[in-house]
Amino acid sequence: MMNALPTSSPFVHSDNQVQSLMLQVLAALLPGLMAYIYFFGWGVLINLCYASVLALALEALMLWLRRRPLLTTLSDGSVLVTASLLALALPPLAPWWLLFIGLIFAVVFAKHLYGGLGQNLFNPAMVAYAVLLISFPAQMSFWPVIAELSHYQPSFIDSFKLIFFETLPTGFGLDALTSATSLDTMKNLLDQAQNIAMIKKEPIFGDFGAKGWEWINNGYLLGGLWLIYRGVIRWHIPVAVLGSLFLTATLFFFLDSDVHPSPLFHMFSGAAILGAFFIATDPVTAATSTKGKLIFGFGIGVLIYVIRTWGSYPDAVAFSVLIMNMFVPMLDYYSKPRVFGTTNHPMKNDDHAV
Amino acid sequence: MLWTFHGGLHLDDHKALSANKAQIPMLLPDVLILPLQQHIGLPATPFIQVGDNVLKGQMIAHCGSRFTPHPRSAPIHAPTSGTVLAIEDHPVLHPSGLSAPCVVIQTDGQEQWRERQPIDDFLHAERAVLHRAVMKAGIVGLGGAGFPSHLKLEPNSIDTLIINGAECEPYITCDDHLMQHNSDEVVQGACIFARIIGGVKRCIIAIEDNKPQALAAIQQSVAQLQCKTPIVVIAIPTLYPTGGERQLIKVLTGKEVPLGKIPAHLNIIMHNVATSAAVYRAVAKDEPMIARLVTVTGKAVKNAGNVSVLLGTPIDSLLRHCGCDRQNAPVMIGGPMMGMQATTAMPVIKTTNCILAYDSTEMPAQQQARACIRCGRCADVCPVQLLPQQLYWYTKTKDFNQLEQHNLNACIECGCCAYVCPSHIPLVQYYRHAKSGVRQRAVDKKNAEIAKRRNEFKLFRLEREKAERQARHEAKKARTLNKTEKPEDNSDKQALIQAAIARAKAKKAAQQAQQNQDNTAL
Ligand code: SF4
Ligand code: SF4
């Protein structure tokens, strides 16, 4: 007996599969993840594994509650991407309950209560991040100090204890292990009316952004470019996000370079690169048309700059993505392509056959 | 200069299985099953009886009905000499999987021709004579559509004739084979087309650049043969679905045929290479549409290749002839992107360009469809620039207004979107379903409108009758009053006048309603 073909054409299919797309996204995170572990220890890996298991469990629970096929949906890998992005976005030694709460928001509220994969308006990982940032600002700024400065790299066991039991390694206070991020420092010191040249002398800064983070971001950049090369994502959103961030930053940098950090600092600090290649490109919550993608990315880039510079939160990727998510239906609606054989834009005139 | 269209796919073409092989000799099966409808339009009407002897090439069914020949149809001829065994229903290739009336001929092996009257000097023959010859030969678009060719030969201000040799669908090589081996016929057919249409300023023969031998052969024939119309041979980039009529016109001319219009709107007409060769044979050899080149291919076929097949040949005997003994198993007719599943009991008809006997490694089983992740890959490849993911969404929610607004009807069912969809959603299947829904809705709407008018008219008629009765009654009462009491001239007259006015009004309204109804009926 022959295998069951589709009931109508086409009978052949490309190799594209949702699972393989998601797996490639996960694989593309590896270079950045490796740099992360190198500079900040095992905490991030522990969080990543913990988040993945928890996210799968939550997704399974929701599918069961919603009476949806369990295995086909679980195996699509989308929830693993959400979990990984959230784990990478949170401080690597954040206590376990932070991820727990975050994942409940991501998987239960932002994804399944909207109707599951494909139906959600907002990027689940970013919804969770925003909720956590607003609710637990202290824990969300629990960023580790790069080993080079603290002369201490938490071991695997130490990291594990920190995350799950919140016990500090003997002989270290919390202050010794954590510090503000480069964006934080920049913002605070600028508020104290210092100029950039002085600020950049602070030990946490490297050549472009913060020490260590520059390399992690290079890793993300590498992974992101690979995704474009593989055709998993298209170039429009990353280029638009980073391009508009760069342009806006350049504009202000030239206006007054004493109080406005360089465009490269903006690109290599915080989650700009991770956001541009991995978060804003989430197909479900991004615009779909080429024009729409460009506008979507452009909006995110500008918003990142605006919120970083004038907002009350140091980093802005999550808020920028969420704000632009709201515009996606409108962008898609107004950027519909011109259908072959029609002269008018479909929205302007219904009389196509001219 | 060449243009491009949006999207499209570079497919694994699997053409090597059947291409560039010697032609497989023809097969003369015992019985031929000839469906009366092998084209778009009205079915042909048989005018032979069971038991009649027929000669090869003899017409056995007319265009349309017997007494009113209808141009939107094509006649059918006996592919070889023999006896009519039956006129009965038989399974045929149709999306609904139904049977349809067929003429069954028992062949006698003599291949005895009817008398033939070829038009030798076809380049100087009269247009009407040539046109009639094409119509009588029952030629239809052999690229797969099956639209009667004589309908596409009217002179209406056509200035560009395009002969389509793109053959972009995977696996199929019959046009390639024809162009390589019968290039003269293709080119002469183009000359005849130009002669019939008149006023053609240029003729383009377009061939995908993955067929260099066909290109060379056609080029040589064009150089050698005399044709009044200038013919250019153009190699076009290989990209699915370049062979689509509208896509090919865009590639060659940069123009888009407006939605809802036909190419003639741009003074362009397009015929397939095989149709062109068939027209040549019909005119210059008086050989009607009784056989065609068919690609028999797929990994289940030992001796894959191209074979000239008599129409009506059952697919199973053809497969056996090519070294594939697959009985009662599904095969595909046409290619994997736009073809249909068929059974081996079905016959080869005018539009059958390929029989694909696949094995399980070639065609993957349908994967479980997942949720649409709005990745937009479908929209990236759609040659019509539709938004397949939106169409899918509106199909699921049965939002027919949005489906119309998003131009569902412009979808050419090329399958590009479903091919790339990472969620394996059978998009084209949804669209076919939705299209029939849209059609049905249009019919329903019209019927409802008619019913509504009828009902309105009925209510109105009842009303009118009531008014008339009332008026009569009043008048009568007035007359009675007149007799019994002191006549009151005024009121009596008034009543009569009122009644008359009411009648006139009613009559006028009735006429109007009737007119409305007639309009809708039209
Ligand atoms: S390709 Fe499939 S999953 Fe992607 S947008 Fe189109 S329908 Fe949705
Ligand atoms: S099948 Fe229709 S919607 Fe899909 S790619 Fe082809 S034309 Fe576009």
GROMACS .gro file of C-alpha atoms in nm, chain A residues 25-316:
model
  292
   25VAL     CA    1   1.698   2.939   1.600
   26LEU     CA    2   1.811   2.753   1.913
   27ALA     CA    3   2.133   2.647   1.744
   28ALA     CA    4   2.201   3.005   1.641
   29LEU     CA    5   2.194   3.110   2.006
   30LEU     CA    6   2.489   2.881   2.083
   31PRO     CA    7   2.783   3.114   2.004
   32GLY     CA    8   2.636   3.387   2.222
   33LEU     CA    9   2.553   3.136   2.492
   34MET     CA   10   2.907   3.002   2.494
   35ALA     CA   11   3.054   3.349   2.531
   36TYR     CA   12   2.801   3.412   2.808
   37ILE     CA   13   2.913   3.105   3.001
   38TYR     CA   14   3.276   3.197   2.944
   39PHE     CA   15   3.237   3.541   3.098
   40PHE     CA   16   2.971   3.485   3.361
   41GLY     CA   17   2.979   3.123   3.458
   42TRP     CA   18   2.723   2.848   3.455
   43GLY     CA   19   2.423   3.035   3.588
   44VAL     CA   20   2.282   3.110   3.246
   45LEU     CA   21   2.302   2.747   3.138
   46ILE     CA   22   2.129   2.631   3.455
   47ASN     CA   23   1.855   2.885   3.397
   48LEU     CA   24   1.824   2.785   3.033
   49CYS     CA   25   1.775   2.416   3.112
   50TYR     CA   26   1.542   2.490   3.399
   51ALA     CA   27   1.338   2.727   3.182
   52SER     CA   28   1.311   2.473   2.900
   53VAL     CA   29   1.182   2.195   3.123
   54LEU     CA   30   0.941   2.425   3.298
   55ALA     CA   31   0.814   2.575   2.974
   56LEU     CA   32   0.751   2.232   2.823
   57ALA     CA   33   0.559   2.132   3.133
   58LEU     CA   34   0.350   2.447   3.127
   59GLU     CA   35   0.278   2.409   2.759
   60ALA     CA   36   0.177   2.048   2.809
   61LEU     CA   37  -0.053   2.153   3.089
   62MET     CA   38  -0.215   2.421   2.879
   63LEU     CA   39  -0.258   2.189   2.583
   64TRP     CA   40  -0.417   1.933   2.807
   65LEU     CA   41  -0.651   2.193   2.954
   66ARG     CA   42  -0.739   2.320   2.608
   67ARG     CA   43  -0.781   1.964   2.478
   68ARG     CA   44  -0.527   2.009   2.201
   69PRO     CA   45  -0.307   1.738   2.048
   70LEU     CA   46  -0.017   1.714   2.288
   71LEU     CA   47   0.275   1.569   2.098
   72THR     CA   48   0.247   1.746   1.763
   73THR     CA   49   0.226   2.084   1.932
   74LEU     CA   50   0.487   2.022   2.200
   75SER     CA   51   0.730   1.903   1.939
   76ASP     CA   52   0.712   2.221   1.733
   77GLY     CA   53   0.983   2.368   1.953
   78SER     CA   54   0.830   2.712   1.974
   79VAL     CA   55   0.803   2.704   2.351
   80LEU     CA   56   1.172   2.616   2.379
   81VAL     CA   57   1.259   2.928   2.185
   82THR     CA   58   1.044   3.139   2.414
   83ALA     CA   59   1.199   2.981   2.722
   84SER     CA   60   1.553   3.026   2.593
   85LEU     CA   61   1.502   3.389   2.502
   86LEU     CA   62   1.357   3.466   2.843
   87ALA     CA   63   1.636   3.279   3.019
   88LEU     CA   64   1.895   3.473   2.821
   89ALA     CA   65   1.723   3.803   2.887
   90LEU     CA   66   1.709   3.764   3.264
   91PRO     CA   67   2.012   3.811   3.489
   92PRO     CA   68   2.196   3.478   3.492
   93LEU     CA   69   2.186   3.434   3.867
   94ALA     CA   70   1.826   3.542   3.910
   95PRO     CA   71   1.637   3.339   4.167
   96TRP     CA   72   1.433   3.047   4.035
   97TRP     CA   73   1.094   3.196   4.110
   98LEU     CA   74   1.163   3.486   3.877
   99LEU     CA   75   1.178   3.254   3.577
  100PHE     CA   76   0.887   3.059   3.714
  101ILE     CA   77   0.662   3.362   3.725
  102GLY     CA   78   0.797   3.485   3.395
  103LEU     CA   79   0.722   3.159   3.217
  104ILE     CA   80   0.371   3.148   3.353
  105PHE     CA   81   0.313   3.486   3.200
  106ALA     CA   82   0.482   3.388   2.876
  107VAL     CA   83   0.327   3.048   2.818
  108VAL     CA   84  -0.007   3.069   2.992
  109PHE     CA   85  -0.108   3.429   2.945
  110ALA     CA   86   0.078   3.561   2.644
  111LYS     CA   87   0.058   3.244   2.438
  112HIS     CA   88  -0.221   3.007   2.527
  113LEU     CA   89  -0.486   3.245   2.647
  114TYR     CA   90  -0.449   3.417   2.311
  115GLY     CA   91  -0.518   3.089   2.135
  116GLY     CA   92  -0.177   2.925   2.115
  117LEU     CA   93   0.103   2.942   1.860
  118GLY     CA   94   0.023   3.175   1.576
  119GLN     CA   95  -0.255   3.362   1.748
  120ASN     CA   96  -0.068   3.565   2.005
  121LEU     CA   97  -0.036   3.934   1.941
  122PHE     CA   98   0.258   3.995   2.175
  123ASN     CA   99   0.593   3.825   2.191
  124PRO     CA  100   0.554   3.589   2.491
  125ALA     CA  101   0.913   3.618   2.614
  126MET     CA  102   0.894   3.996   2.607
  127VAL     CA  103   0.559   4.005   2.785
  128ALA     CA  104   0.718   3.803   3.063
  129TYR     CA  105   1.026   4.021   3.070
  130ALA     CA  106   0.823   4.341   3.094
  131VAL     CA  107   0.604   4.202   3.372
  132LEU     CA  108   0.911   4.096   3.570
  133LEU     CA  109   1.090   4.423   3.516
  134ILE     CA  110   0.794   4.621   3.645
  135SER     CA  111   0.718   4.389   3.935
  136PHE     CA  112   1.065   4.292   4.054
  137PRO     CA  113   1.302   4.570   3.955
  138ALA     CA  114   1.555   4.476   4.224
  139GLN     CA  115   1.595   4.114   4.121
  140MET     CA  116   1.597   4.215   3.758
  141SER     CA  117   1.906   4.422   3.813
  142PHE     CA  118   2.094   4.142   3.988
  143TRP     CA  119   2.358   4.134   3.714
  144PRO     CA  120   2.682   3.952   3.788
  145VAL     CA  121   3.015   4.124   3.765
  146ILE     CA  122   3.248   3.994   3.501
  147ALA     CA  123   3.503   3.758   3.659
  148GLU     CA  124   3.787   3.976   3.544
  149LEU     CA  125   3.670   4.252   3.780
  150SER     CA  126   3.534   4.061   4.076
  151HIS     CA  127   3.817   3.807   4.069
  152TYR     CA  128   3.556   3.548   4.132
  153GLN     CA  129   3.376   3.319   3.889
  154PRO     CA  130   3.091   3.132   4.056
  155SER     CA  131   3.131   2.758   4.011
  156PHE     CA  132   2.853   2.538   3.881
  157ILE     CA  133   2.752   2.439   4.234
  158ASP     CA  134   2.765   2.797   4.358
  159SER     CA  135   2.548   2.912   4.071
  160PHE     CA  136   2.303   2.634   4.136
  161LYS     CA  137   2.279   2.725   4.503
  162LEU     CA  138   2.239   3.090   4.421
  163ILE     CA  139   1.956   3.030   4.182
  164PHE     CA  140   1.759   2.772   4.371
  165PHE     CA  141   1.838   2.844   4.736
  166GLU     CA  142   1.955   3.202   4.709
  167THR     CA  143   2.259   3.116   4.926
  168LEU     CA  144   2.559   3.330   4.855
  169PRO     CA  145   2.901   3.171   4.828
  170THR     CA  146   3.095   3.210   5.153
  171GLY     CA  147   3.298   3.523   5.183
  172PHE     CA  148   3.107   3.725   4.926
  173GLY     CA  149   2.836   3.980   4.971
  174LEU     CA  150   2.574   4.042   4.710
  175ASP     CA  151   2.740   4.370   4.619
  176ALA     CA  152   3.064   4.205   4.534
  177LEU     CA  153   2.895   3.974   4.288
  178THR     CA  154   2.665   4.213   4.112
  179SER     CA  155   2.681   4.550   3.956
  180ALA     CA  156   2.477   4.777   3.742
  181THR     CA  157   2.484   4.708   3.371
  182SER     CA  158   2.667   4.932   3.133
  183LEU     CA  159   2.343   5.095   3.023
  184ASP     CA  160   2.249   5.151   3.386
  185THR     CA  161   2.584   5.300   3.472
  186MET     CA  162   2.581   5.519   3.168
  187LYS     CA  163   2.236   5.648   3.249
  188ASN     CA  164   2.303   5.711   3.616
  189LEU     CA  165   2.630   5.887   3.561
  190LEU     CA  166   2.486   6.096   3.280
  191ASP     CA  167   2.212   6.196   3.519
  192GLN     CA  168   2.485   6.309   3.755
  193ALA     CA  169   2.607   6.534   3.475
  194GLN     CA  170   2.930   6.353   3.403
  195ASN     CA  171   3.045   6.346   3.045
  196ILE     CA  172   3.092   6.039   2.833
  197ALA     CA  173   3.468   6.048   2.821
  198MET     CA  174   3.482   6.026   3.200
  199ILE     CA  175   3.212   5.768   3.223
  200LYS     CA  176   3.387   5.542   2.979
  201LYS     CA  177   3.679   5.520   3.216
  202GLU     CA  178   3.464   5.316   3.454
  203PRO     CA  179   3.607   4.965   3.470
  204ILE     CA  180   3.296   4.792   3.339
  205PHE     CA  181   3.326   4.949   2.995
  206GLY     CA  182   3.507   4.783   2.712
  207ASP     CA  183   3.573   4.913   2.365
  208PHE     CA  184   3.214   4.955   2.247
  209GLY     CA  185   2.982   4.840   2.523
  210ALA     CA  186   3.047   4.661   2.846
  211LYS     CA  187   3.339   4.422   2.891
  212GLY     CA  188   3.234   4.067   2.821
  213TRP     CA  189   2.898   4.171   2.682
  214GLU     CA  190   3.064   4.285   2.364
  215TRP     CA  191   3.170   3.929   2.299
  216ILE     CA  192   2.836   3.784   2.389
  217ASN     CA  193   2.675   4.024   2.146
  218ASN     CA  194   2.926   3.927   1.881
  219GLY     CA  195   2.816   3.570   1.936
  220TYR     CA  196   2.451   3.664   1.890
  221LEU     CA  197   2.543   3.860   1.581
  222LEU     CA  198   2.718   3.559   1.435
  223GLY     CA  199   2.419   3.336   1.509
  224GLY     CA  200   2.181   3.592   1.366
  225LEU     CA  201   2.375   3.623   1.043
  226TRP     CA  202   2.376   3.246   1.014
  227LEU     CA  203   1.996   3.247   1.049
  228ILE     CA  204   1.970   3.493   0.763
  229TYR     CA  205   2.209   3.285   0.557
  230ARG     CA  206   2.000   2.976   0.625
  231GLY     CA  207   1.683   3.157   0.527
  232VAL     CA  208   1.528   3.101   0.868
  233ILE     CA  209   1.476   3.472   0.912
  234ARG     CA  210   1.488   3.746   0.653
  235TRP     CA  211   1.722   4.041   0.677
  236HIS     CA  212   1.463   4.315   0.688
  237ILE     CA  213   1.380   4.328   1.057
  238PRO     CA  214   1.735   4.298   1.200
  239VAL     CA  215   1.869   4.550   0.952
  240ALA     CA  216   1.584   4.790   1.020
  241VAL     CA  217   1.617   4.761   1.398
  242LEU     CA  218   1.994   4.803   1.412
  243GLY     CA  219   1.999   5.050   1.126
  244SER     CA  220   1.747   5.283   1.282
  245LEU     CA  221   1.908   5.251   1.625
  246PHE     CA  222   2.242   5.332   1.469
  247LEU     CA  223   2.109   5.628   1.273
  248THR     CA  224   1.923   5.779   1.566
  249ALA     CA  225   2.224   5.735   1.790
  250THR     CA  226   2.454   5.885   1.527
  251LEU     CA  227   2.231   6.187   1.495
  252PHE     CA  228   2.242   6.262   1.866
  253PHE     CA  229   2.606   6.167   1.894
  254PHE     CA  230   2.694   6.434   1.642
  255LEU     CA  231   2.468   6.686   1.808
  256ASP     CA  232   2.649   6.649   2.138
  257SER     CA  233   2.893   6.368   2.193
  258ASP     CA  234   2.946   6.465   2.554
  259VAL     CA  235   2.608   6.349   2.669
  260HIS     CA  236   2.514   6.102   2.396
  261PRO     CA  237   2.706   5.776   2.382
  262SER     CA  238   2.833   5.654   2.046
  263PRO     CA  239   2.612   5.455   1.811
  264LEU     CA  240   2.834   5.151   1.856
  265PHE     CA  241   2.785   5.168   2.230
  266HIS     CA  242   2.409   5.150   2.171
  267MET     CA  243   2.435   4.862   1.932
  268PHE     CA  244   2.663   4.654   2.150
  269SER     CA  245   2.496   4.723   2.482
  270GLY     CA  246   2.198   4.558   2.637
  271ALA     CA  247   1.981   4.333   2.428
  272ALA     CA  248   1.988   4.527   2.102
  273ILE     CA  249   2.147   4.255   1.893
  274LEU     CA  250   1.967   3.967   2.060
  275GLY     CA  251   1.646   4.163   2.011
  276ALA     CA  252   1.709   4.251   1.649
  277PHE     CA  253   1.793   3.899   1.532
  278PHE     CA  254   1.605   3.672   1.770
  279ILE     CA  255   1.321   3.857   1.937
  280ALA     CA  256   1.183   4.105   1.686
  281THR     CA  257   1.199   3.837   1.415
  282ASP     CA  258   0.950   3.608   1.590
  283PRO     CA  259   0.725   3.546   1.290
  284VAL     CA  260   0.404   3.522   1.487
  285THR     CA  261   0.424   3.868   1.636
  286ALA     CA  262   0.616   4.055   1.364
  287ALA     CA  263   0.478   4.215   1.052
  288THR     CA  264   0.466   3.978   0.754
  289SER     CA  265   0.507   4.190   0.443
  290THR     CA  266   0.846   4.325   0.342
  291LYS     CA  267   0.738   4.684   0.381
  292GLY     CA  268   0.569   4.605   0.708
  293LYS     CA  269   0.883   4.434   0.838
  294LEU     CA  270   1.095   4.736   0.759
  295ILE     CA  271   0.859   4.975   0.934
  296PHE     CA  272   0.823   4.735   1.227
  297GLY     CA  273   1.200   4.710   1.270
  298PHE     CA  274   1.252   5.080   1.220
  299GLY     CA  275   1.000   5.155   1.493
  300ILE     CA  276   1.172   4.919   1.735
  301GLY     CA  277   1.514   5.070   1.671
  302VAL     CA  278   1.396   5.426   1.727
  303LEU     CA  279   1.196   5.329   2.034
  304ILE     CA  280   1.498   5.152   2.185
  305TYR     CA  281   1.693   5.474   2.159
  306VAL     CA  282   1.414   5.693   2.287
  307ILE     CA  283   1.335   5.477   2.588
  308ARG     CA  284   1.700   5.422   2.673
  309THR     CA  285   1.772   5.792   2.658
  310TRP     CA  286   1.463   5.952   2.804
  311GLY     CA  287   1.268   5.669   2.962
  312SER     CA  288   1.297   5.550   3.317
  313TYR     CA  289   1.423   5.202   3.231
  314PRO     CA  290   1.780   5.156   3.118
  315ASP     CA  291   1.714   4.897   2.850
  316ALA     CA  292   1.423   4.911   2.618
   0.00000   0.00000   0.00000
